[in-house]
Amino acid sequence: MQAPYFVSQRKIFINSGKLYCDTPEKLLKSPLFEEILRRYLRHLRKKNTLRYEEIVANLGTRDEERLRAKILLFFKLLMLHRAEELPELNPEWQPVIEARCLWREFVEGFYNFWRSFERYLILPAVAEGVAGKSSLYKASFVNLNEELKGLILRVYRTISTNLTGEAIRVYRQLPAGANLGALTEPISWEIPSQEYSVLAEIPFIRYALLEPPIIFYPRQIRRQGAFVELSYNPLAKLRLDPEEWFCYPAKVGPLLIFIYFWREFASLGFSLANLFELADKIEIQGARPDAILIFGGPRLPEEGISFFYEDRENDLVVGYVIGEEIADYFGYLKKTTLTLHNIIMIRQGRLPLHGAGVHIVLKDGSRATLVIVGDSGAGKSETLEAFRLLSEDYLSDMIVIFDDMGSISEDAEGLKCYGTEIGAFVRLDDLSPGYAFSEIDRSIFMNPHLTNARVVIPVAYYHRIVQGFKVDLFLYANNYEEVSKARPAVEFFEDPETALSVFRAGARMAKGTTDEKGLVHTYFANPFGAPQRREAHEKLARRYFEAMFARGVRVGQIRTRLALEGYEQEGPKEAARALFDLIREIRK
């Protein structure tokens, strides 16, 4: 980012290397302060004609430039003088001071208008290597936002106090600075061919900063459509302005994926910090990534939102999501990334899994590694949440391996499962009441007021998700069948063919997390790479299911009843209790 700042309809980016304010005087003189004031006045004129007309009448001018200049001067004077002193400096201020209530509301509205933006503080390293070697850059990155927050609060409180003549009695330490920050750096990596040179100058995020609570309002609340495979590389004729793009170098399980996102999707891109481990410079420099994702590119000739291309010549998989309002949903960013992961896993001979994996240790010492396979809304994450809720009575330890996408491989010790994410992107309704808010200092909320409200929250450690845990139980999440004597909460299959038929059918009752409704079927409960590589996936699935039965892994299904009315919380809890009893029985 070379410009000192950039303002769009909902976002503000501040280049702290070129726009640094450490005094109230510098803040009030800054071009960004004037720009936000200009936008606020236009907002008032459009949304609140009465308030705007009162301001115009009080200052005696309708000219936008003169109006803005008078307000700026008024603020500067209030930083130095009490309101009642201003008429002594110039009698023209007398009518302004007599309308203190109007101006108090104006100041409060202006402050809240600033806070209504998504605010990003960017500290670009001037050259490659500076960010890593200079302690000044690291210290500045951590301290800059605290300084900005303190400065804005100081200006706001001083103006308010001198305007009203009243001392502040309740101090609210609101996040008045940036919501998020990033120290960015240009890093040289192995560009495999000319097609990828368009990405060479886009800076990498080296360090990220989150200032909770963070609440975003993406313009979509669910995914729709399928992932379309392209016959050509979408980067071939692509033109991107490095000024408008960032790269989040993500460690997705064992893979390195460069995720490039357009600044208009910054709220989604920066939220990756809660989902995927951020790669270090030593892992980026001179390296060739396993996959590349472009999130926010121009529309392609093909119909669709999300695309991928397998570049066999350069041993890369490329993902592509269009930069339009319909794609403004975190699920597109997450799932396209995981689709790239799954396609690579299939190519490497691992079986990708859409579900959840957890290693649990009961209080009596019994332990097991459990994999639950299921599509969106099947109850996999909700069962993990039930484990957490019941942990005080049943568990001594629980290690989350994956909470959406993982993989399974086989070695001499047995079949082992691996994860991809350090975080989870889950529905607020599927968490216990209050849990997400108890974790508000780490969570990123998305559209909490709407159906399918979501939260991105850290749940695992990277070293755990790539460790490899030997699988004991492998279950399909059945969210639509009632539990009875004939249909227990946990039921096992007798042979690989029966198991394969259930997993292959991928039946579930859709819960509105996508554009599907009713009882639907998804091949292996995994629309992210498995159907696109069905022939190769089918061979892998048969091989692994036969290996599980041969090696004593218990394969079956768990009835979560998540889609049955009244069982949204109790269904996963009862299934979890049945699992705990089963683990004790197995270990005996």
Coordinates of C-alpha atoms in Angstrom, one line a residue:
M1 CA 0.0 0.0 0.0
Q2 CA 1.6 3.2 -1.2
A3 CA -1.2 5.8 -0.7
P4 CA -1.4 7.3 2.8
Y5 CA -5.0 6.1 3.1
F6 CA -7.9 4.7 1.2
V7 CA -11.6 5.1 2.0
S8 CA -14.5 3.1 0.4
Q9 CA -18.1 3.0 1.4
R10 CA -17.5 0.7 4.4
K11 CA -13.8 0.5 4.9
I12 CA -10.8 2.7 5.8
F13 CA -7.2 1.7 5.2
I14 CA -4.5 3.7 6.9
N15 CA -0.9 3.5 5.8
S16 CA 0.8 4.3 9.1
G17 CA 4.1 4.6 7.4
K18 CA 2.8 7.6 5.4
L19 CA 0.1 9.0 7.7
Y20 CA 1.3 9.0 11.2
C21 CA -0.3 11.3 13.8
D22 CA 1.1 11.5 17.3
T23 CA -0.5 14.8 18.4
P24 CA -4.1 16.2 18.3
E25 CA -2.9 18.9 16.0
K26 CA -1.6 16.4 13.5
L27 CA -4.8 14.4 13.7
L28 CA -7.1 17.4 13.1
K29 CA -4.9 18.6 10.2
S30 CA -4.6 15.2 8.5
P31 CA -6.3 14.7 5.1
L32 CA -8.0 11.6 6.4
F33 CA -9.8 13.5 9.2
E34 CA -11.0 16.0 6.7
E35 CA -12.1 13.2 4.4
I36 CA -14.2 11.5 7.1
L37 CA -15.7 14.9 8.1
R38 CA -16.7 15.5 4.4
R39 CA -18.3 12.1 4.2
Y40 CA -20.2 12.6 7.5
L41 CA -21.6 16.0 6.4
R42 CA -22.8 14.4 3.2
H43 CA -24.2 11.5 5.2
L44 CA -26.1 14.0 7.4
R45 CA -27.4 15.8 4.3
K46 CA -28.7 12.6 2.8
K47 CA -30.0 10.9 5.9
N48 CA -31.0 13.6 8.4
T49 CA -32.0 16.7 6.5
L50 CA -33.2 18.5 9.7
R51 CA -29.9 18.1 11.6
Y52 CA -27.9 19.2 8.5
E53 CA -30.1 22.2 8.0
E54 CA -29.6 23.2 11.7
I55 CA -25.8 23.0 11.2
V56 CA -26.0 25.1 8.0
A57 CA -28.1 27.7 9.7
N58 CA -25.9 27.8 12.8
L59 CA -22.7 28.3 10.9
G60 CA -24.3 30.7 8.3
T61 CA -23.1 28.9 5.2
R62 CA -24.3 26.2 2.8
D63 CA -21.0 26.0 0.9
E64 CA -19.5 22.5 1.6
E65 CA -15.9 23.7 1.6
R66 CA -16.6 26.6 3.9
L67 CA -18.8 24.5 6.2
R68 CA -16.1 21.9 6.6
A69 CA -13.4 24.6 7.2
K70 CA -15.5 26.2 9.9
I71 CA -16.1 22.9 11.7
L72 CA -12.4 22.0 11.5
L73 CA -11.5 25.4 13.0
F74 CA -14.2 24.9 15.7
F75 CA -12.7 21.6 16.7
K76 CA -9.1 23.0 16.8
L77 CA -10.2 25.9 19.0
L78 CA -12.1 23.5 21.4
M79 CA -8.8 21.5 21.8
L80 CA -7.3 24.7 23.4
H81 CA -10.2 26.6 24.9
R82 CA -13.5 26.1 26.7
A83 CA -16.6 26.9 24.6
E84 CA -17.5 30.0 26.6
E85 CA -14.0 31.5 25.8
L86 CA -14.5 31.4 22.0
P87 CA -16.8 34.5 21.7
E88 CA -14.0 36.5 23.4
L89 CA -11.7 35.4 20.6
N90 CA -14.3 36.1 17.9
P91 CA -17.9 37.2 18.4
E92 CA -18.9 35.1 15.4
W93 CA -18.8 32.0 17.7
Q94 CA -21.5 33.3 20.0
P95 CA -24.5 31.6 18.1
V96 CA -22.5 28.4 17.8
I97 CA -21.9 28.3 21.6
E98 CA -25.6 29.0 22.2
A99 CA -26.4 25.8 20.3
R100 CA -24.2 23.5 22.4
C101 CA -26.8 20.7 22.4
L102 CA -26.8 20.6 18.6
W103 CA -23.0 20.5 18.5
R104 CA -22.8 17.9 21.3
E105 CA -25.0 15.6 19.2
F106 CA -22.9 16.4 16.1
V107 CA -19.6 15.5 17.8
E108 CA -21.1 12.2 19.1
G109 CA -22.5 11.4 15.7
F110 CA -19.2 12.1 14.0
Y111 CA -17.4 9.9 16.4
N112 CA -19.8 7.1 15.9
F113 CA -19.7 7.6 12.1
W114 CA -15.9 7.0 12.3
R115 CA -16.4 3.9 14.3
S116 CA -19.0 2.5 11.9
F117 CA -16.3 1.9 9.3
E118 CA -14.2 -1.2 9.2
R119 CA -10.8 0.3 10.0
Y120 CA -7.5 -1.3 8.9
L121 CA -4.1 -0.1 10.0
I122 CA -1.4 -1.2 7.6
L123 CA 2.4 -0.9 8.3
P124 CA 4.3 -1.7 5.1
A125 CA 7.9 -2.7 5.3
V126 CA 9.9 -0.4 3.0
A127 CA 11.8 -3.4 1.5
E128 CA 12.1 -7.1 1.9
G129 CA 13.8 -8.1 5.1
V130 CA 13.1 -4.9 7.0
A131 CA 10.1 -6.3 8.9
G132 CA 12.0 -9.3 10.1
K133 CA 15.3 -7.7 11.0
S134 CA 14.1 -4.4 12.6
S135 CA 12.8 -4.5 16.1
L136 CA 11.5 -1.0 15.5
Y137 CA 9.0 -2.3 12.9
K138 CA 7.7 -5.1 15.2
A139 CA 7.4 -2.7 18.2
S140 CA 5.7 -0.1 16.0
F141 CA 3.3 -2.6 14.6
V142 CA 2.2 -3.6 18.1
N143 CA 2.1 -0.1 19.6
L144 CA 0.7 2.0 16.6
N145 CA -2.9 1.0 17.1
E146 CA -2.8 1.6 20.9
E147 CA -1.4 5.1 20.2
L148 CA -4.0 5.8 17.6
K149 CA -6.8 4.6 19.9
G150 CA -5.5 6.8 22.7
L151 CA -5.1 9.8 20.4
I152 CA -8.7 9.6 19.0
L153 CA -10.2 9.1 22.5
R154 CA -8.2 12.1 23.8
V155 CA -9.4 14.4 21.0
Y156 CA -13.0 13.2 21.3
R157 CA -13.0 13.7 25.1
T158 CA -11.3 17.0 25.1
I159 CA -13.6 18.5 22.5
S160 CA -16.7 17.1 24.3
T161 CA -15.6 18.4 27.7
N162 CA -14.6 21.8 26.5
L163 CA -17.9 22.0 24.5
T164 CA -20.3 21.1 27.3
G165 CA -18.3 22.4 30.2
E166 CA -19.0 19.1 32.0
A167 CA -16.4 16.6 33.2
I168 CA -16.7 13.1 31.8
R169 CA -17.9 10.8 34.6
V170 CA -18.1 7.5 32.7
Y171 CA -15.1 6.6 30.6
R172 CA -15.8 4.0 27.9
Q173 CA -12.6 2.6 26.4
L174 CA -14.1 1.8 23.1
P175 CA -12.0 0.4 20.2
A176 CA -11.7 3.8 18.6
G177 CA -8.6 3.0 16.6
A178 CA -8.3 0.2 14.0
N179 CA -10.3 -3.0 14.2
L180 CA -7.5 -4.9 12.5
G181 CA -3.9 -4.3 11.5
A182 CA -1.2 -5.9 9.4
L183 CA 2.5 -5.6 9.0
T184 CA 3.1 -6.3 5.3
E185 CA 6.3 -7.1 3.4
P186 CA 7.3 -7.9 -0.2
I187 CA 8.8 -11.4 -0.2
S188 CA 10.4 -13.2 -3.1
W189 CA 9.0 -16.6 -3.8
E190 CA 9.4 -19.1 -6.6
I191 CA 7.2 -17.9 -9.4
P192 CA 6.8 -21.0 -11.6
S193 CA 5.9 -19.4 -14.9
Q194 CA 5.0 -16.0 -16.5
E195 CA 1.3 -16.5 -15.8
Y196 CA 2.0 -16.1 -12.1
S197 CA 4.2 -12.9 -12.4
V198 CA 1.1 -10.8 -11.9
L199 CA 1.3 -11.7 -8.2
A200 CA 5.0 -10.9 -7.7
E201 CA 4.5 -7.4 -6.2
I202 CA 1.5 -8.1 -4.0
P203 CA 2.7 -7.8 -0.3
F204 CA 2.4 -10.7 2.2
I205 CA 0.9 -10.3 5.6
R206 CA 3.7 -11.0 8.0
Y207 CA 2.0 -10.2 11.3
A208 CA -1.7 -9.6 12.0
L209 CA -3.4 -7.6 14.8
L210 CA -7.0 -8.1 15.9
E211 CA -8.8 -5.5 18.2
P212 CA -11.8 -7.2 19.7
P213 CA -14.7 -7.2 19.7
I214 CA -14.8 -7.6 16.0
I215 CA -18.2 -7.7 14.2
F216 CA -18.5 -7.8 10.4
Y217 CA -21.5 -7.5 8.2
P218 CA -20.9 -9.4 5.0
R219 CA -23.5 -8.9 2.3
Q220 CA -24.4 -12.6 2.0
I221 CA -25.3 -15.2 4.7
R222 CA -24.8 -18.5 2.8
R223 CA -23.1 -20.1 -0.1
Q224 CA -24.7 -21.1 -3.3
G225 CA -23.6 -23.0 -6.5
A226 CA -20.9 -25.5 -7.1
F227 CA -17.2 -25.3 -7.6
V228 CA -16.5 -25.1 -11.3
E229 CA -13.4 -26.6 -12.8
L230 CA -11.7 -24.5 -15.5
S231 CA -9.8 -25.8 -18.5
Y232 CA -7.5 -22.9 -18.5
N233 CA -5.4 -20.9 -15.9
P234 CA -7.5 -17.9 -14.8
L235 CA -4.2 -16.1 -14.0
A236 CA -3.1 -16.2 -17.7
K237 CA -4.5 -12.8 -18.7
L238 CA -5.3 -11.4 -15.2
R239 CA -4.2 -7.9 -14.2
L240 CA -4.2 -6.9 -10.6
D241 CA -3.1 -3.7 -8.9
P242 CA -0.8 -4.5 -6.0
E243 CA -2.1 -1.4 -4.2
E244 CA -5.5 -3.1 -3.9
W245 CA -4.4 -6.6 -2.9
F246 CA -3.0 -8.5 0.1
C247 CA -1.6 -12.1 0.4
Y248 CA -2.4 -14.2 3.5
P249 CA 0.1 -17.1 3.3
A250 CA -1.9 -19.9 5.0
K251 CA -0.7 -23.2 6.3
V252 CA -3.6 -25.5 5.5
G253 CA -2.7 -28.7 7.2
P254 CA 0.6 -29.8 5.6
L255 CA 0.1 -27.5 2.6
L256 CA 1.2 -23.9 1.9
I257 CA -1.5 -21.9 0.1
F258 CA -1.1 -18.3 -0.9
I259 CA -4.5 -16.6 -0.5
Y260 CA -4.7 -13.3 -2.4
F261 CA -7.7 -11.1 -1.5
W262 CA -9.0 -7.8 -2.8
R263 CA -9.2 -5.0 -0.3
E264 CA -13.0 -4.8 -0.7
F265 CA -13.1 -8.3 0.8
A266 CA -10.6 -7.3 3.6
S267 CA -13.0 -8.3 6.4
L268 CA -13.1 -11.8 5.1
G269 CA -9.4 -11.9 4.3
F270 CA -8.2 -10.7 7.7
S271 CA -10.6 -13.2 9.4
L272 CA -8.3 -15.9 8.0
A273 CA -6.1 -15.2 11.0
N274 CA -8.6 -17.0 13.2
L275 CA -8.9 -19.9 10.8
F276 CA -5.5 -20.8 9.3
E277 CA -2.0 -20.7 10.7
L278 CA -0.1 -17.7 9.3
A279 CA 3.1 -18.9 7.6
D280 CA 6.5 -17.5 8.6
K281 CA 8.8 -15.7 6.2
I282 CA 11.2 -18.6 6.2
E283 CA 8.4 -20.8 4.8
I284 CA 7.6 -18.4 2.1
Q285 CA 10.9 -17.0 0.8
G286 CA 12.1 -18.9 -2.3
A287 CA 9.3 -21.5 -1.9
R288 CA 6.6 -22.6 -4.4
P289 CA 3.2 -22.8 -2.8
D290 CA 1.1 -26.0 -3.2
A291 CA -1.9 -23.8 -4.2
I292 CA -2.9 -20.2 -5.0
L293 CA -6.3 -18.6 -4.4
I294 CA -7.5 -15.4 -6.0
F295 CA -10.4 -14.0 -4.0
G296 CA -12.1 -11.0 -5.6
G297 CA -11.0 -11.1 -9.2
P298 CA -12.9 -9.9 -12.3
R299 CA -15.8 -12.0 -13.6
L300 CA -14.8 -14.9 -15.8
P301 CA -16.7 -15.9 -19.1
E302 CA -18.0 -19.0 -17.3
E303 CA -21.1 -19.0 -15.1
G304 CA -20.3 -19.4 -11.5
I305 CA -18.8 -17.8 -8.3
S306 CA -16.0 -20.2 -7.3
F307 CA -13.6 -21.9 -9.7
F308 CA -10.4 -24.0 -9.7
Y309 CA -7.8 -25.1 -12.2
E310 CA -5.2 -27.9 -11.8
D311 CA -1.9 -26.7 -13.3
R312 CA -0.2 -30.0 -13.7
E313 CA 2.7 -28.5 -15.6
N314 CA 3.7 -26.4 -12.6
D315 CA 2.3 -28.8 -10.0
L316 CA -0.1 -26.2 -8.6
V317 CA -3.8 -25.9 -8.0
V318 CA -5.3 -22.4 -8.6
G319 CA -8.6 -21.3 -7.0
Y320 CA -10.6 -18.2 -8.2
V321 CA -13.6 -16.4 -6.7
I322 CA -15.2 -13.4 -8.4
G323 CA -15.1 -10.0 -6.8
E324 CA -18.8 -9.3 -6.7
E325 CA -21.3 -8.8 -3.9
I326 CA -22.7 -12.3 -4.3
A327 CA -19.3 -13.7 -3.1
D328 CA -19.2 -11.5 0.1
Y329 CA -19.4 -14.5 2.4
F330 CA -16.6 -16.1 4.4
G331 CA -17.8 -19.6 3.4
Y332 CA -16.6 -19.0 -0.2
L333 CA -13.1 -18.1 1.0
K334 CA -12.9 -21.0 3.4
K335 CA -14.4 -23.6 1.2
T336 CA -12.6 -22.7 -1.9
T337 CA -9.3 -23.0 0.0
L338 CA -10.3 -26.3 1.4
T339 CA -11.3 -27.6 -2.1
L340 CA -7.8 -26.9 -3.2
H341 CA -6.5 -28.8 -0.2
N342 CA -8.8 -31.8 -1.0
I343 CA -7.8 -32.0 -4.6
I344 CA -4.1 -32.1 -3.6
M345 CA -4.8 -34.7 -0.9
I346 CA -6.5 -37.0 -3.5
R347 CA -3.5 -36.6 -5.8
Q348 CA -1.2 -37.5 -2.9
G349 CA -3.2 -40.6 -2.0
R350 CA -4.8 -39.3 1.1
L351 CA -8.6 -39.4 1.6
P352 CA -10.0 -35.9 2.3
L353 CA -12.7 -35.8 4.9
H354 CA -15.5 -33.3 5.4
G355 CA -16.3 -33.5 9.1
A356 CA -14.7 -33.3 12.5
G357 CA -11.9 -35.2 14.2
V358 CA -11.1 -35.2 18.0
H359 CA -9.0 -37.1 20.4
I360 CA -10.8 -37.5 23.7
V361 CA -9.7 -38.8 27.1
L362 CA -12.3 -39.8 29.6
K363 CA -11.9 -39.3 33.4
D364 CA -11.4 -43.1 33.9
G365 CA -8.5 -43.0 31.5
S366 CA -10.3 -44.4 28.4
R367 CA -9.3 -42.6 25.3
A368 CA -10.1 -42.7 21.6
T369 CA -9.7 -40.7 18.4
L370 CA -13.0 -40.1 16.7
V371 CA -13.8 -39.0 13.2
I372 CA -17.3 -37.8 12.3
V373 CA -18.1 -37.3 8.6
G374 CA -20.9 -35.0 7.6
D375 CA -21.8 -32.1 5.3
S376 CA -22.9 -28.6 6.5
G377 CA -25.6 -28.8 9.2
A378 CA -25.2 -32.5 9.8
G379 CA -24.1 -32.1 13.4
K380 CA -20.3 -32.7 13.4
S381 CA -19.3 -29.3 14.9
E382 CA -22.3 -29.5 17.2
T383 CA -21.2 -32.8 18.6
L384 CA -17.8 -31.4 19.4
E385 CA -19.6 -28.5 21.1
A386 CA -21.6 -31.1 23.1
F387 CA -18.2 -32.7 24.1
R388 CA -17.1 -29.3 25.5
L389 CA -20.4 -28.8 27.4
L390 CA -20.2 -32.3 29.0
S391 CA -16.4 -32.1 29.6
E392 CA -16.7 -31.3 33.3
D393 CA -18.6 -34.5 34.0
Y394 CA -16.9 -36.8 31.5
L395 CA -13.6 -35.6 30.0
S396 CA -10.1 -35.0 31.3
D397 CA -8.8 -33.9 27.9
M398 CA -10.1 -33.1 24.4
I399 CA -7.8 -32.3 21.5
V400 CA -9.6 -30.9 18.4
I401 CA -7.8 -32.2 15.2
F402 CA -10.2 -30.7 12.7
D403 CA -13.6 -29.1 12.8
D404 CA -14.5 -29.0 9.1
M405 CA -12.0 -30.5 6.8
G406 CA -9.3 -33.1 7.4
S407 CA -7.7 -36.1 5.7
I408 CA -6.8 -39.7 6.6
S409 CA -3.7 -41.6 5.6
E410 CA -2.2 -45.1 6.3
D411 CA 1.2 -46.1 7.6
A412 CA 2.7 -49.0 9.5
E413 CA 1.0 -47.9 12.8
G414 CA -2.5 -47.7 11.3
L415 CA -4.9 -45.1 9.9
K416 CA -4.2 -41.6 11.0
C417 CA -6.2 -38.4 10.7
Y418 CA -4.9 -34.9 10.2
G419 CA -6.5 -31.5 10.2
T420 CA -6.4 -28.3 8.2
E421 CA -7.5 -25.4 10.4
I422 CA -6.7 -23.9 13.7
G423 CA -10.1 -22.3 13.9
A424 CA -13.8 -23.0 13.2
F425 CA -16.4 -21.1 11.2
V426 CA -19.6 -22.1 13.0
R427 CA -23.2 -21.1 13.4
L428 CA -24.0 -19.1 16.5
D429 CA -27.3 -21.0 16.9
D430 CA -25.4 -24.3 17.1
L431 CA -23.2 -23.2 20.0
S432 CA -24.4 -23.2 23.6
P433 CA -26.0 -19.9 24.6
G434 CA -23.4 -17.5 25.7
Y435 CA -20.3 -19.5 24.7
A436 CA -19.3 -17.4 21.7
F437 CA -19.8 -14.3 23.8
S438 CA -17.7 -15.7 26.6
E439 CA -14.9 -16.0 23.9
I440 CA -15.6 -12.5 22.5
D441 CA -12.0 -11.4 23.0
R442 CA -10.9 -14.0 20.5
S443 CA -13.9 -14.3 18.2
I444 CA -14.9 -12.7 14.9
F445 CA -18.7 -12.3 14.6
M446 CA -20.4 -12.2 11.2
N447 CA -24.0 -10.9 10.8
P448 CA -24.9 -11.8 14.4
H449 CA -28.4 -10.3 13.9
L450 CA -29.3 -12.6 10.9
T451 CA -30.2 -16.2 10.2
N452 CA -27.1 -18.3 9.8
A453 CA -25.1 -15.9 12.0
R454 CA -21.5 -17.1 12.2
V455 CA -18.5 -16.8 14.3
V456 CA -14.8 -17.5 13.5
I457 CA -13.1 -18.7 16.6
P458 CA -9.7 -20.4 17.3
V459 CA -10.1 -24.0 18.5
A460 CA -6.9 -25.9 17.9
Y461 CA -3.1 -25.7 17.8
Y462 CA -1.2 -26.1 14.5
H463 CA 1.2 -28.7 15.8
R464 CA -1.8 -30.9 16.9
I465 CA -3.6 -30.8 13.5
V466 CA -0.5 -32.0 11.6
Q467 CA 0.6 -34.5 14.3
G468 CA -1.4 -37.5 13.0
F469 CA -3.7 -39.4 15.4
K470 CA -4.5 -43.1 15.0
V471 CA -8.2 -43.4 14.3
D472 CA -10.4 -45.6 16.5
L473 CA -14.0 -44.7 15.5
F474 CA -15.1 -43.5 12.0
L475 CA -18.8 -42.4 12.0
Y476 CA -21.2 -40.8 9.6
A477 CA -23.3 -37.9 11.0
N478 CA -27.0 -38.7 10.5
N479 CA -29.0 -35.6 11.4
Y480 CA -32.5 -36.6 10.3
E481 CA -33.4 -40.0 11.9
E482 CA -35.0 -40.4 15.3
V483 CA -33.3 -42.6 17.9
S484 CA -35.0 -45.8 19.0
K485 CA -34.1 -49.4 20.0
A486 CA -33.9 -50.3 16.4
R487 CA -31.9 -47.2 15.6
P488 CA -29.5 -46.5 18.4
A489 CA -27.6 -43.2 18.8
V490 CA -24.4 -45.0 17.6
E491 CA -24.7 -47.9 15.2
F492 CA -21.9 -49.8 13.5
F493 CA -21.7 -51.4 10.0
E494 CA -20.8 -55.0 9.5
D495 CA -18.8 -54.7 6.3
P496 CA -17.1 -52.1 4.0
E497 CA -19.7 -52.3 1.3
T498 CA -22.6 -51.3 3.6
A499 CA -20.5 -48.5 5.1
L500 CA -19.5 -47.2 1.7
S501 CA -23.1 -47.1 0.6
V502 CA -24.1 -44.8 3.5
F503 CA -21.1 -42.5 3.3
R504 CA -21.3 -42.4 -0.5
A505 CA -25.0 -41.4 -0.4
G506 CA -24.2 -38.5 2.0
A507 CA -27.8 -37.9 3.1
R508 CA -28.7 -35.1 5.4
M509 CA -31.5 -32.7 6.2
A510 CA -30.4 -29.3 5.0
K511 CA -30.5 -26.6 7.7
G512 CA -30.2 -23.4 5.6
T513 CA -26.5 -23.1 5.8
T514 CA -26.3 -23.3 2.0
D515 CA -29.0 -22.7 -0.6
E516 CA -30.2 -26.4 -0.3
K517 CA -33.5 -27.4 1.4
G518 CA -35.1 -30.6 2.6
L519 CA -33.4 -34.1 2.5
V520 CA -30.4 -33.8 0.2
H521 CA -27.6 -36.0 -0.9
T522 CA -23.9 -35.1 -1.4
Y523 CA -21.3 -37.5 -2.6
F524 CA -19.4 -38.6 0.6
A525 CA -20.8 -35.5 2.3
N526 CA -18.1 -33.6 0.6
P527 CA -18.8 -31.2 -2.3
F528 CA -15.3 -29.8 -2.0
G529 CA -13.1 -31.8 -4.3
A530 CA -14.6 -35.3 -4.0
P531 CA -17.2 -35.0 -6.7
Q532 CA -14.8 -33.1 -9.0
R533 CA -12.4 -36.0 -8.7
R534 CA -14.9 -38.8 -8.2
E535 CA -13.2 -41.6 -10.0
A536 CA -9.9 -41.1 -8.1
H537 CA -11.8 -40.5 -4.8
E538 CA -13.9 -43.7 -5.2
K539 CA -10.7 -45.8 -5.5
L540 CA -9.2 -44.2 -2.4
A541 CA -12.4 -44.5 -0.4
R542 CA -12.7 -48.2 -1.1
R543 CA -9.0 -48.8 -0.2
Y544 CA -9.3 -46.9 3.1
F545 CA -12.6 -48.4 4.1
E546 CA -11.3 -51.9 3.5
A547 CA -8.2 -51.0 5.5
M548 CA -10.3 -49.7 8.4
F549 CA -12.3 -52.9 8.7
A550 CA -9.1 -54.9 8.4
R551 CA -7.3 -52.9 11.1
G552 CA -10.1 -52.9 13.6
V553 CA -11.4 -49.3 13.2
R554 CA -15.1 -49.2 14.2
V555 CA -17.1 -47.8 11.3
G556 CA -20.7 -46.7 11.7
Q557 CA -23.1 -43.7 12.0
I558 CA -24.1 -41.4 14.8
R559 CA -27.6 -40.0 15.0
T560 CA -27.2 -36.3 16.0
R561 CA -30.9 -35.4 15.3
L562 CA -29.7 -31.9 14.7
A563 CA -32.4 -31.3 12.0
L564 CA -35.2 -32.6 14.2
E565 CA -37.2 -29.8 15.9
G566 CA -36.5 -29.6 19.7
Y567 CA -33.2 -31.6 19.4
E568 CA -30.9 -28.9 18.2
Q569 CA -29.0 -28.9 21.5
E570 CA -30.1 -32.2 23.2
G571 CA -29.6 -34.4 20.1
P572 CA -25.8 -33.9 19.9
K573 CA -25.6 -34.1 23.7
E574 CA -27.3 -37.5 23.8
A575 CA -25.2 -38.7 21.0
A576 CA -22.0 -37.5 22.8
R577 CA -23.1 -39.4 26.0
A578 CA -23.6 -42.6 23.9
L579 CA -20.1 -42.2 22.5
F580 CA -18.6 -41.8 25.9
D581 CA -20.3 -45.0 27.1
L582 CA -19.1 -46.8 23.9
I583 CA -15.5 -45.7 24.4
R584 CA -15.5 -47.0 27.9
E585 CA -16.9 -50.3 26.7
I586 CA -14.3 -50.6 23.9
R587 CA -11.4 -49.9 26.2
K588 CA -12.5 -52.6 28.7

